CSV table of C-alpha atoms and ligand atoms in Angstrom, one decimal:
chain,number,residue,atom,x,y,z
A,287,MET,CA,-28.7,8.3,7.6
A,288,GLN,CA,-28.6,5.1,9.6
A,289,ARG,CA,-28.6,1.8,7.6
A,290,LEU,CA,-28.5,-1.8,9.0
A,291,LEU,CA,-26.9,-4.5,7.0
A,292,THR,CA,-28.6,-7.8,7.6
A,293,ASN,CA,-28.5,-11.6,6.3
A,294,CYS,CA,-24.4,-11.6,6.0
A,295,ARG,CA,-21.5,-13.2,7.8
A,296,VAL,CA,-18.8,-10.3,8.7
A,297,ALA,CA,-15.2,-11.6,9.0
A,298,THR,CA,-14.2,-8.2,11.2
A,299,MET,CA,-10.7,-9.7,11.4
A,300,ARG,CA,-10.5,-8.8,15.6
A,301,SER,CA,-8.3,-10.6,17.1
A,302,GLY,CA,-8.7,-13.7,19.1
A,303,SER,CA,-10.6,-16.1,17.2
A,304,PRO,CA,-10.1,-16.8,13.4
A,305,TYR,CA,-11.2,-14.1,11.3
A,306,GLY,CA,-12.7,-12.4,13.9
A,307,LEU,CA,-15.9,-14.2,12.0
A,308,ILE,CA,-19.4,-13.8,13.0
A,309,GLU,CA,-22.3,-16.0,11.5
A,310,ASN,CA,-26.0,-15.2,11.0
A,311,ALA,CA,-24.5,-11.2,11.3
A,312,ALA,CA,-25.4,-7.5,11.4
A,313,VAL,CA,-23.9,-4.6,11.1
A,314,ALA,CA,-25.3,-1.1,12.2
A,315,ILE,CA,-24.4,2.3,10.2
A,316,ARG,CA,-24.5,5.7,12.0
A,317,ASP,CA,-22.8,8.7,10.6
A,318,GLY,CA,-20.3,6.9,8.1
A,319,HIS,CA,-19.3,5.1,11.1
A,320,ILE,CA,-19.8,1.5,12.3
A,321,ALA,CA,-22.4,1.7,15.6
A,322,TRP,CA,-22.9,-2.3,16.5
A,323,VAL,CA,-21.7,-5.2,14.6
A,324,GLY,CA,-22.6,-9.1,16.3
A,325,ILE,CA,-25.4,-11.7,15.5
A,326,ALA,CA,-28.5,-10.2,13.9
A,327,ALA,CA,-30.7,-11.9,16.7
A,328,ASP,CA,-29.2,-10.0,19.3
A,329,TYR,CA,-30.0,-6.7,17.9
A,330,ALA,CA,-32.8,-4.7,19.3
A,331,ASP,CA,-32.8,-1.1,18.0
A,332,ASP,CA,-35.7,-1.2,14.8
A,333,SER,CA,-35.3,2.5,14.4
A,334,PHE,CA,-32.7,2.0,11.2
A,335,GLU,CA,-34.0,3.8,8.2
A,336,GLU,CA,-32.9,1.1,6.1
A,337,ARG,CA,-31.7,-2.4,6.3
A,338,VAL,CA,-29.7,-4.1,3.2
A,339,ASP,CA,-30.5,-7.7,2.8
A,340,LEU,CA,-26.7,-9.2,1.9
A,341,GLY,CA,-27.7,-12.3,0.3
A,342,GLY,CA,-25.9,-14.4,3.0
A,343,ARG,CA,-22.7,-12.7,1.5
A,344,LEU,CA,-19.0,-12.2,3.7
A,345,VAL,CA,-17.9,-8.7,4.3
A,346,THR,CA,-15.3,-7.6,5.6
A,347,PRO,CA,-13.4,-4.4,6.2
A,348,GLY,CA,-12.8,-2.5,2.8
A,349,LEU,CA,-9.2,-3.4,2.1
A,350,ILE,CA,-6.1,-1.4,2.0
A,351,ASP,CA,-3.1,-1.1,-0.5
A,352,CYS,CA,-0.9,0.8,1.8
A,353,HIS,CA,2.1,0.8,-0.5
A,354,THR,CA,1.7,1.4,-4.1
A,355,HIS,CA,3.2,3.9,-7.3
A,356,LEU,CA,0.1,4.4,-8.9
A,357,VAL,CA,1.4,7.9,-10.5
A,358,TYR,CA,3.6,7.5,-13.3
A,359,ALA,CA,3.7,7.6,-17.2
A,360,GLY,CA,4.3,4.8,-20.0
A,361,ASN,CA,5.2,1.5,-18.6
A,362,ARG,CA,8.0,-0.2,-19.0
A,363,ALA,CA,7.3,-3.8,-20.3
A,364,GLU,CA,10.4,-3.5,-23.1
A,365,GLU,CA,12.5,-3.5,-19.8
A,366,TRP,CA,10.7,-6.4,-18.7
A,367,SER,CA,11.3,-8.0,-22.4
A,368,LEU,CA,14.8,-7.7,-21.4
A,369,ARG,CA,15.2,-9.1,-18.0
A,370,LEU,CA,13.3,-12.4,-19.3
A,371,GLN,CA,16.3,-12.9,-21.3
A,372,GLY,CA,18.1,-12.3,-18.4
A,373,ALA,CA,19.7,-9.0,-17.8
A,374,SER,CA,18.9,-8.3,-14.4
A,375,TYR,CA,17.1,-5.5,-12.5
A,376,GLU,CA,20.3,-3.8,-11.0
A,377,GLU,CA,22.4,-3.8,-14.6
A,378,ILE,CA,19.3,-2.5,-16.2
A,379,ALA,CA,19.4,0.5,-13.4
A,380,ARG,CA,23.0,1.3,-13.8
A,381,ARG,CA,22.4,1.7,-17.5
A,382,GLY,CA,20.2,4.0,-17.1
A,383,GLY,CA,17.3,2.2,-17.8
A,384,GLY,CA,14.8,1.5,-14.5
A,385,ILE,CA,13.5,4.1,-12.5
A,386,VAL,CA,15.0,6.6,-14.7
A,387,SER,CA,13.5,5.7,-17.7
A,388,THR,CA,10.0,6.2,-15.6
A,389,VAL,CA,11.0,9.4,-14.9
A,390,SER,CA,11.7,10.7,-18.0
A,391,ALA,CA,8.0,9.4,-19.2
A,392,THR,CA,6.2,11.6,-15.8
A,393,ARG,CA,8.7,14.5,-16.1
A,394,ALA,CA,7.1,15.1,-20.2
A,395,ALA,CA,3.5,14.1,-18.6
A,396,GLY,CA,1.2,16.7,-18.2
A,397,HIS,CA,-1.3,17.1,-15.1
A,398,SER,CA,-4.3,16.0,-16.7
A,399,GLN,CA,-2.4,13.1,-18.6
A,400,LEU,CA,-0.7,12.1,-15.4
A,401,LEU,CA,-4.3,12.1,-13.4
A,402,GLU,CA,-6.6,10.2,-16.2
A,403,ALA,CA,-3.9,7.7,-16.4
A,404,THR,CA,-3.6,7.3,-12.7
A,405,ARG,CA,-7.6,7.3,-12.5
A,406,ALA,CA,-8.1,4.5,-14.6
A,407,ARG,CA,-5.5,2.5,-12.7
A,408,LEU,CA,-6.7,3.2,-9.2
A,409,ASP,CA,-10.4,2.0,-10.5
A,410,VAL,CA,-9.2,-1.2,-11.5
A,411,LEU,CA,-7.9,-1.4,-7.5
A,412,LEU,CA,-11.1,-0.3,-6.4
A,413,ALA,CA,-12.9,-2.7,-8.0
A,414,GLU,CA,-11.7,-5.1,-5.6
A,415,GLY,CA,-13.0,-3.3,-2.4
A,416,VAL,CA,-10.2,-1.1,-1.5
A,417,THR,CA,-11.4,2.0,0.2
A,418,THR,CA,-7.8,3.2,1.1
A,419,VAL,CA,-4.8,3.6,-1.1
A,420,GLU,CA,-1.5,4.3,0.0
A,421,VAL,CA,0.8,6.4,-3.1
A,422,LYS,CA,3.9,7.5,-3.3
A,423,SER,CA,5.8,10.1,-5.6
A,424,GLY,CA,9.8,9.1,-6.9
A,425,TYR,CA,8.9,9.1,-10.2
A,426,GLY,CA,9.7,13.1,-10.3
A,427,LEU,CA,12.8,13.6,-8.6
A,428,ASP,CA,12.9,17.5,-8.9
A,429,LEU,CA,10.8,20.5,-7.2
A,430,GLU,CA,7.6,20.2,-10.5
A,431,THR,CA,7.4,16.7,-11.1
A,432,GLU,CA,7.3,16.0,-7.5
A,433,LEU,CA,5.2,18.4,-6.7
A,434,ARG,CA,2.7,17.7,-10.1
A,435,MET,CA,2.5,13.6,-8.8
A,436,LEU,CA,1.3,14.8,-4.8
A,437,ARG,CA,-1.1,16.9,-6.1
A,438,VAL,CA,-2.5,14.3,-8.8
A,439,ALA,CA,-2.6,11.7,-5.5
A,440,ARG,CA,-4.3,14.3,-3.5
A,441,GLU,CA,-6.9,15.0,-6.3
A,442,LEU,CA,-7.8,11.4,-6.3
A,443,GLY,CA,-8.4,11.4,-2.8
A,444,GLU,CA,-11.3,14.1,-3.0
A,445,ALA,CA,-13.6,11.4,-4.4
A,446,THR,CA,-15.6,10.5,-1.9
A,447,GLU,CA,-14.8,7.1,-2.6
A,448,VAL,CA,-11.8,6.2,-1.5
A,449,ASP,CA,-9.1,8.1,1.2
A,450,VAL,CA,-5.1,8.4,-0.5
A,451,VAL,CA,-2.5,8.6,1.4
A,452,ALA,CA,0.1,10.7,-0.1
A,453,THR,CA,3.5,9.8,0.6
A,454,PHE,CA,6.7,11.7,-0.3
A,455,LEU,CA,9.5,9.5,-1.9
A,456,GLY,CA,12.4,11.9,-4.1
A,457,ALA,CA,14.8,9.5,-2.5
A,458,HIS,CA,14.0,7.0,-4.9
A,459,ALA,CA,16.2,6.9,-7.1
A,460,LEU,CA,19.3,9.7,-8.1
A,461,PRO,CA,18.2,11.4,-11.6
A,462,PRO,CA,20.7,11.4,-14.4
A,463,GLU,CA,21.8,15.2,-13.8
A,464,TYR,CA,23.1,14.1,-10.0
A,465,ARG,CA,24.7,11.0,-11.2
A,466,GLU,CA,28.2,12.5,-9.8
A,467,ARG,CA,26.7,14.6,-7.1
A,468,ARG,CA,24.6,12.6,-4.6
A,469,ALA,CA,25.0,14.7,-1.9
A,470,ASP,CA,23.5,17.4,-3.5
A,471,TYR,CA,20.7,15.2,-4.8
A,472,VAL,CA,20.3,14.5,-1.4
A,473,ARG,CA,20.6,18.6,-0.4
A,474,LEU,CA,18.1,19.5,-3.2
A,475,MET,CA,15.3,17.3,-1.4
A,476,ILE,CA,16.1,18.3,1.9
A,477,GLU,CA,16.1,21.7,1.5
A,478,GLU,CA,13.7,22.1,-1.4
A,479,VAL,CA,11.4,20.0,-2.2
A,480,LEU,CA,10.6,18.7,0.7
A,481,PRO,CA,10.1,21.7,2.4
A,482,ALA,CA,8.1,23.0,-0.8
A,483,VAL,CA,5.9,19.5,-0.2
A,484,ALA,CA,5.2,20.4,3.6
A,485,ALA,CA,4.4,23.8,2.8
A,486,GLU,CA,1.5,22.7,0.1
A,487,GLY,CA,0.3,20.2,2.5
A,488,LEU,CA,1.0,17.5,-0.1
A,489,ALA,CA,2.2,14.4,1.9
A,490,ASP,CA,1.0,12.6,4.6
A,491,ALA,CA,4.2,11.0,5.1
A,492,VAL,CA,8.3,10.1,3.7
A,493,ASP,CA,9.6,7.0,2.1
A,494,ALA,CA,12.6,6.7,0.6
A,495,TYR,CA,14.4,3.6,-1.4
A,496,CYS,CA,17.4,2.5,1.2
A,497,GLU,CA,19.5,-0.2,-1.2
A,498,GLY,CA,22.9,-0.6,-2.9
A,499,ILE,CA,21.2,0.8,-6.3
A,500,ALA,CA,19.8,3.7,-4.2
A,501,PHE,CA,20.2,5.4,-1.4
A,502,THR,CA,22.4,4.7,1.6
A,503,THR,CA,21.0,4.3,5.2
A,504,GLU,CA,23.1,7.7,6.1
A,505,GLU,CA,21.7,9.3,3.2
A,506,VAL,CA,18.3,8.5,4.0
A,507,ARG,CA,18.8,9.1,7.9
A,508,SER,CA,19.0,12.3,6.9
A,509,VAL,CA,16.2,13.4,5.0
A,510,PHE,CA,14.1,11.3,7.6
A,511,GLU,CA,15.3,13.7,10.4
A,512,SER,CA,13.7,16.3,7.8
A,513,ALA,CA,10.7,14.7,7.5
A,514,GLN,CA,10.6,14.1,11.5
A,515,ALA,CA,11.1,18.0,12.0
A,516,ARG,CA,8.3,18.9,9.8
A,517,GLY,CA,5.9,16.4,12.0
A,518,LEU,CA,5.9,13.9,8.9
A,519,PRO,CA,6.1,9.7,9.6
A,520,LEU,CA,8.1,7.7,8.2
A,521,ARG,CA,8.3,4.3,6.1
A,522,LEU,CA,11.0,2.6,3.8
A,523,HIS,CA,12.1,0.6,1.2
A,524,ALA,CA,14.5,-1.7,2.9
A,525,GLU,CA,16.4,-4.8,2.5
A,526,GLN,CA,14.9,-5.4,-0.7
A,527,LEU,CA,17.8,-7.0,-2.9
A,528,SER,CA,20.8,-6.8,-0.3
A,529,ASN,CA,21.2,-6.0,3.7
A,530,CYS,CA,21.6,-2.2,4.1
A,531,GLN,CA,20.8,-2.3,7.6
A,532,GLY,CA,18.0,0.4,6.6
A,533,ALA,CA,15.4,-1.5,8.8
A,534,ALA,CA,17.1,-1.3,12.2
A,535,MET,CA,17.6,2.5,10.9
A,536,ALA,CA,14.4,3.0,10.1
A,537,ALA,CA,12.4,1.4,13.4
A,538,GLY,CA,14.9,3.3,15.7
A,539,MET,CA,13.4,6.3,14.4
A,540,GLY,CA,10.0,4.6,14.8
A,541,ALA,CA,9.1,4.3,11.1
A,542,LEU,CA,5.3,3.4,11.1
A,543,SER,CA,6.6,0.5,8.3
A,544,CYS,CA,9.7,-1.1,6.5
A,545,ASP,CA,8.7,-2.7,3.2
A,546,HIS,CA,10.3,-5.2,1.0
A,547,LEU,CA,12.7,-6.8,3.7
A,548,GLU,CA,13.9,-10.1,1.6
A,549,TYR,CA,17.4,-9.9,3.4
A,550,LEU,CA,16.1,-8.3,7.0
A,551,ASP,CA,18.2,-9.8,9.6
A,552,ASP,CA,17.2,-10.8,13.3
A,553,ALA,CA,18.4,-7.6,14.4
A,554,GLY,CA,16.2,-6.0,11.9
A,555,VAL,CA,13.4,-7.8,13.5
A,556,GLU,CA,13.8,-7.2,16.4
A,557,ALA,CA,14.1,-3.2,15.9
A,558,MET,CA,11.0,-3.2,14.3
A,559,ALA,CA,9.5,-5.6,16.7
A,560,ALA,CA,10.7,-3.3,19.1
A,561,ALA,CA,9.1,-0.3,17.5
A,562,GLY,CA,5.8,-1.7,16.6
A,563,THR,CA,6.8,-1.0,13.2
A,564,VAL,CA,4.9,-3.0,10.5
A,565,ALA,CA,6.6,-5.5,8.0
A,566,VAL,CA,5.0,-4.7,4.6
A,567,LEU,CA,5.4,-7.3,2.1
A,568,VAL,CA,5.2,-6.8,-1.4
A,569,PRO,CA,5.1,-10.4,-3.5
A,570,GLY,CA,4.4,-8.9,-6.6
A,571,ALA,CA,8.2,-7.7,-6.4
A,572,TRP,CA,9.7,-10.8,-5.9
A,573,TYR,CA,7.4,-13.0,-8.2
A,574,TYR,CA,8.4,-10.3,-10.9
A,575,LEU,CA,11.9,-9.8,-10.5
A,576,ARG,CA,12.0,-14.0,-9.9
A,577,GLU,CA,14.2,-13.3,-6.6
A,578,THR,CA,14.8,-16.3,-4.4
A,579,GLN,CA,15.5,-14.8,-1.0
A,580,GLU,CA,12.1,-14.6,1.0
A,581,PRO,CA,11.5,-12.7,3.7
A,582,PRO,CA,11.9,-14.0,7.1
A,583,VAL,CA,8.0,-14.5,7.9
A,584,ASP,CA,8.8,-17.0,10.3
A,585,ALA,CA,11.0,-14.6,12.2
A,586,LEU,CA,8.3,-11.5,11.8
A,587,ARG,CA,5.8,-13.7,13.5
A,588,SER,CA,7.4,-14.9,16.3
A,589,ALA,CA,8.4,-11.4,17.1
A,590,LYS,CA,5.0,-10.2,17.0
A,591,VAL,CA,5.9,-7.8,13.9
A,592,PRO,CA,2.3,-7.0,12.5
A,593,ILE,CA,2.7,-8.0,8.7
A,594,ALA,CA,0.8,-6.5,5.8
A,595,VAL,CA,0.4,-7.0,2.4
A,596,SER,CA,0.4,-5.3,-0.7
A,597,THR,CA,0.5,-4.8,-4.7
A,598,ASP,CA,3.5,-2.6,-4.2
A,599,HIS,CA,1.9,-1.4,-8.0
A,600,ASN,CA,4.6,0.1,-10.2
A,601,PRO,CA,6.0,0.1,-13.5
A,602,GLY,CA,8.8,-2.0,-13.0
A,603,THR,CA,9.0,-4.4,-11.1
A,604,SER,CA,5.2,-5.0,-10.0
A,605,PRO,CA,2.5,-3.9,-12.8
A,606,VAL,CA,0.1,-5.9,-10.5
A,607,LEU,CA,-3.7,-3.8,-10.1
A,608,SER,CA,-5.4,-6.4,-7.7
A,609,ILE,CA,-4.4,-6.9,-4.0
A,610,LEU,CA,-6.3,-10.1,-4.2
A,611,ALA,CA,-3.2,-11.1,-6.4
A,612,ALA,CA,-0.9,-9.9,-4.0
A,613,MET,CA,-2.4,-11.6,-1.2
A,614,ASN,CA,-2.5,-15.0,-3.2
A,615,MET,CA,1.2,-14.6,-3.6
A,616,GLY,CA,1.7,-13.6,0.3
A,617,CYS,CA,0.1,-17.0,0.6
A,618,VAL,CA,1.8,-19.2,-1.9
A,619,LEU,CA,5.0,-17.0,-2.6
A,620,PHE,CA,5.7,-16.0,1.1
A,621,GLY,CA,3.7,-18.9,3.3
A,622,LEU,CA,1.3,-16.4,5.0
A,623,SER,CA,-1.8,-18.1,5.7
A,624,PRO,CA,-5.4,-16.5,4.0
A,625,GLU,CA,-5.8,-15.1,7.8
A,626,GLU,CA,-2.9,-13.7,7.7
A,627,ALA,CA,-3.1,-12.1,3.9
A,628,LEU,CA,-6.8,-11.0,5.0
A,629,ARG,CA,-5.5,-9.2,7.8
A,630,GLY,CA,-2.5,-8.1,6.1
A,631,ALA,CA,-4.5,-6.1,3.5
A,632,THR,CA,-6.7,-4.6,6.6
A,633,ALA,CA,-6.4,-4.5,9.8
A,634,ASN,CA,-2.2,-4.3,9.4
A,635,ALA,CA,-2.1,-2.4,6.4
A,636,ALA,CA,-4.4,0.4,8.2
A,637,ARG,CA,-1.8,0.2,11.0
A,638,ALA,CA,1.4,0.4,8.3
A,639,LEU,CA,-0.2,3.9,6.9
A,640,GLY,CA,-0.7,5.1,11.0
A,641,PHE,CA,-4.9,4.6,10.8
A,642,ASP,CA,-6.6,3.2,13.9
A,643,ASP,CA,-10.2,4.0,12.5
A,644,ARG,CA,-10.5,1.3,10.3
A,645,GLY,CA,-9.0,-1.9,9.0
A,646,VAL,CA,-11.1,-3.9,11.6
A,647,ILE,CA,-15.1,-3.7,11.9
A,648,GLU,CA,-16.1,-2.9,15.7
A,649,PRO,CA,-17.8,0.1,17.1
A,650,GLY,CA,-16.6,3.7,16.5
A,651,LYS,CA,-14.5,2.7,13.0
A,652,LEU,CA,-15.1,4.0,9.8
A,653,ALA,CA,-17.9,2.0,7.7
A,654,ASP,CA,-15.7,0.8,5.1
A,655,LEU,CA,-17.2,-2.2,4.1
A,656,ALA,CA,-16.6,-4.7,1.1
A,657,VAL,CA,-19.4,-7.0,0.4
A,658,TRP,CA,-18.1,-10.5,-1.4
A,659,ASP,CA,-19.7,-13.2,-3.3
A,660,VAL,CA,-17.7,-16.3,-1.1
A,661,GLN,CA,-18.4,-19.0,1.2
A,662,SER,CA,-15.1,-18.7,3.7
A,663,PRO,CA,-12.8,-15.8,3.9
A,664,ALA,CA,-10.0,-18.1,2.6
A,665,GLU,CA,-11.4,-18.0,-1.4
A,666,LEU,CA,-10.3,-14.5,-1.0
A,667,SER,CA,-6.7,-15.2,-1.9
A,668,TYR,CA,-7.3,-18.7,-3.2
A,669,ALA,CA,-8.5,-17.9,-6.9
A,670,LEU,CA,-6.5,-15.9,-9.3
A,671,GLY,CA,-8.1,-13.5,-11.7
A,672,HIS,CA,-11.4,-13.7,-9.9
A,673,ASN,CA,-13.1,-10.3,-8.7
A,674,PRO,CA,-15.9,-12.0,-5.8
A,675,CYS,CA,-16.5,-8.2,-5.1
A,676,ARG,CA,-20.4,-7.7,-4.9
A,677,ARG,CA,-20.4,-4.2,-3.2
A,678,VAL,CA,-18.5,-1.5,-1.4
A,679,PHE,CA,-19.4,1.0,1.4
A,680,LYS,CA,-17.0,3.5,2.2
A,681,ALA,CA,-17.5,5.5,5.4
A,682,GLY,CA,-21.1,4.4,4.8
A,683,VAL,CA,-21.6,5.5,1.9
A,684,SER,CA,-22.6,2.4,-0.8
A,685,ARG,CA,-19.9,3.2,-4.0
A,686,ASN,CA,-22.9,2.5,-6.3
A,687,GLY,CA,-24.8,5.3,-5.0
A,688,GLY,CA,-27.1,5.5,-2.0
B,923,DI6,N1,9.4,-0.4,-5.4
B,923,DI6,C1,9.9,0.6,-5.6
B,923,DI6,O1,10.1,1.8,-5.5
B,923,DI6,C2,11.0,0.3,-6.4
B,923,DI6,N2,10.9,-1.5,-6.3
B,923,DI6,C3,9.7,-1.5,-5.8
B,923,DI6,O2,9.4,-2.5,-5.0
B,923,DI6,C4,11.3,0.2,-7.9
B,923,DI6,C5,10.2,0.8,-8.3
B,923,DI6,C6,10.6,0.6,-10.4
B,923,DI6,O3,11.3,0.4,-10.7
B,923,DI6,O4,9.9,1.6,-11.3
B,924,FE,FE1,7.9,0.2,-3.9
């Protein structure tokens, strides 16, 4: 199938000019990939089967949400109410609430219930032009439920309209039955669960929660060594509530991304820069937890660490189901520019997931495209609660058919 998109403006996200913007543009798509992009008047080939007039609209790369916990059962509105009355996230976690309460609900849910609940959430993300989404396990914390969560993620990825990157997050929290046996739990993940996940090909990467209320740097390192031995790339929840030096450790092991990073120090920034590790900012969690310590955006910029932005959708700290809202929060709460926010949900999000075939509109890349009813690309992170996405192409195929 060959298709020419015309009468549009294209934010290619190539570096060199703001948004890599091309006015009066055309995009040629062939075999699911971008064949050509540029000023329409420069396009010579007229062998295309279909011309699509986009009415002057803006085209961007399909958006990429590179950090979500989309698979779970139940919700945590009660806990949220308690937090609004003054209870801290850590207190709730130490009292056996928090992540562990979602673990109970998820363990009790069957495959089809989880699939249905996750599908409904995924549809909300997709409506905003998302064409690739990362989905983590980590609310099972036992063999059976971790596998079930990852199978749900894989099943959702079989749909042609979105690519799902599945991440194994067995080291998310200590389940109650292991409260006095930390080392046994880490051993269970390394010796039983990770091998089963890998044997079934259920994970594209391995993540961990390195934090005072979760796992130590050394515990995470042992899980990561086992992941690397199986050829799985790494990412880490690091320095969210305190500085555990997790980012430096993960970057030292070549991690694709370190996420959160509110308490990241200069050594961590340098280690990430040296390794090319992407900084994934998740302002939704910061907003819901009413944090005050901001991630060191200036230091990340000066060190040229690529910055991505994501929803971190999860039922506890970030029930945000909008990548555009996360981009807006990245600007308002963390001082990103609208261009950095869009780059953070396209080119740099692709990098955080280890992709070099998407996130930018240029020849050879996948034709994952979103079409927006806006004048300027800055409008994508400007409004809240407004979805100007009008059309999505996934690998060149229009999501609404054709
Ligand atoms: N990501 C996480 O994995 C944890 N916080 C975050 O931002 C906890 C998620 C949860 O509370 O369920
Ligand atoms: Fe998270």
